[in-house]
Amino acid sequence: VFRYIKPGIMMKDFLARLFKNKKILILGFGREGQSSYKLIREYFPRMHFTIADKRIDVSEQISDADHCISYKLGEGYMENLDAYDLILKTPGISLQELPELMLTGKITSQTDLFLQAYAPQVIGVTGTKGKSTTTSLIYHILKSTSRETVLVGNIGLPPFEIVDQLDESTVVVFELSSHQLEFITRAPHISILLNLFQEHLDHYTSLEDYHRAKWNIAITQKEDDYFIYNAENPAIQTWLIR
């Protein structure tokens, strides 16, 4: 349970400590990348960081008054990523062709940062099939009990967009894709794994890599967290005995 001075202040302090003296890159400027930019700029108006994206028109989405931004745009946007101390990666960008970078510990994401700050208030749902339905059902059940509840994640709303709405009693129901789970260092307080099947092999080098990303929702939990899983799913059975 967190004690807030005001909504969002904990996230601001957390990011201030994390970003201090680091060279920061936002990798990918779709919806999630844009929301990361918005929150960082709201908290730190004069902090310098870089935005990298394959699209060359990204700079047109940033105000001309923001002089604390650098850009890596176009076909070479993935080059020299090791020059940065911390990379906020958009879920849809695969780093499988950069294995050395993946092992540096420099890769994070909006999901990872949000969970590091708010995991005790989060119910996270993942699985190859059924996660949107299950997430929506949990959200509506909690709302019907008059609990202060918000719905975020792969279902449509990046978590940074609701930070200022949170207080210590808010429950966050979070739909999590394998892409969002791939680099997390802290799992939700209540993690739900529905199933594991073959999927997304265009993003991963193997089925095992895909399943390993999903499995992060379990292995990055704390001792007092809860893991709910489908014990009848063969792939989950295999990972349980590893």
Short mmCIF file of N, CA and C in Angstrom, two decimals, residues 7 37 48 52 71-72 95 101 115 120 125 129 142 152 155-156 164 191 207 212 220 223 228 241:
data_model
loop_
_atom_site.label_atom_id
_atom_site.label_comp_id
_atom_site.label_asym_id
_atom_site.label_seq_id
_atom_site.Cartn_x
_atom_site.Cartn_y
_atom_site.Cartn_z
N PRO A 7 -1.60 12.17 -6.25
CA PRO A 7 -1.52 11.13 -7.29
C PRO A 7 -0.34 11.37 -8.23
N TYR A 37 6.67 9.68 -23.79
CA TYR A 37 7.18 11.04 -24.00
C TYR A 37 6.36 12.06 -23.22
N HIS A 48 16.94 16.02 -21.23
CA HIS A 48 17.24 15.67 -22.62
C HIS A 48 17.15 14.16 -22.81
N ALA A 52 13.73 7.31 -31.10
CA ALA A 52 14.14 6.55 -32.29
C ALA A 52 12.92 5.86 -32.89
N TYR A 71 16.87 12.97 -32.23
CA TYR A 71 16.13 11.97 -33.00
C TYR A 71 17.08 11.01 -33.71
N LYS A 72 16.63 9.73 -33.81
CA LYS A 72 17.24 8.73 -34.67
C LYS A 72 16.10 8.18 -35.52
N LEU A 95 13.90 -7.25 -30.64
CA LEU A 95 15.35 -7.11 -30.51
C LEU A 95 16.05 -8.46 -30.65
N LEU A 101 22.66 -6.88 -27.01
CA LEU A 101 21.98 -5.77 -26.37
C LEU A 101 20.96 -6.26 -25.35
N LEU A 115 5.13 -1.36 -13.45
CA LEU A 115 5.05 -2.46 -12.49
C LEU A 115 6.07 -2.29 -11.35
N PRO A 120 2.10 -3.93 -6.47
CA PRO A 120 1.20 -4.43 -5.41
C PRO A 120 -0.26 -4.13 -5.65
N VAL A 125 -3.00 -10.16 -16.40
CA VAL A 125 -3.54 -11.31 -17.12
C VAL A 125 -2.80 -11.49 -18.43
N LYS A 129 -4.42 -17.22 -25.65
CA LYS A 129 -5.83 -17.04 -25.99
C LYS A 129 -6.63 -16.60 -24.76
N LEU A 142 -14.97 -6.28 -10.59
CA LEU A 142 -14.48 -5.38 -9.55
C LEU A 142 -15.23 -4.05 -9.55
N VAL A 152 -6.04 -1.31 -18.11
CA VAL A 152 -4.95 -0.81 -18.96
C VAL A 152 -4.27 -1.98 -19.68
N ILE A 155 -5.03 -4.22 -23.94
CA ILE A 155 -6.43 -4.05 -24.31
C ILE A 155 -6.70 -2.65 -24.86
N GLY A 156 -5.71 -1.74 -24.74
CA GLY A 156 -5.89 -0.47 -25.41
C GLY A 156 -5.29 0.77 -24.79
N ASP A 164 -1.81 9.50 -12.96
CA ASP A 164 -2.32 10.58 -12.13
C ASP A 164 -3.72 10.31 -11.58
N SER A 191 -0.86 -12.54 -10.59
CA SER A 191 -0.57 -12.86 -11.99
C SER A 191 -1.42 -14.04 -12.44
N LEU A 207 9.70 -20.94 -30.38
CA LEU A 207 8.53 -21.06 -29.52
C LEU A 207 8.93 -20.94 -28.06
N ARG A 212 8.90 -18.23 -22.86
CA ARG A 212 9.73 -17.68 -21.78
C ARG A 212 9.31 -16.24 -21.47
N THR A 220 9.06 -13.36 -11.99
CA THR A 220 9.49 -12.06 -11.45
C THR A 220 8.55 -11.58 -10.34
N GLU A 223 7.66 -13.17 -3.04
CA GLU A 223 7.21 -14.35 -2.28
C GLU A 223 5.76 -14.23 -1.83
N ILE A 228 -1.86 -17.50 -10.48
CA ILE A 228 -3.01 -18.33 -10.85
C ILE A 228 -2.79 -18.81 -12.28
N ILE A 241 7.71 -27.54 -14.20
CA ILE A 241 8.66 -28.52 -13.69
C ILE A 241 10.11 -28.17 -14.05
#
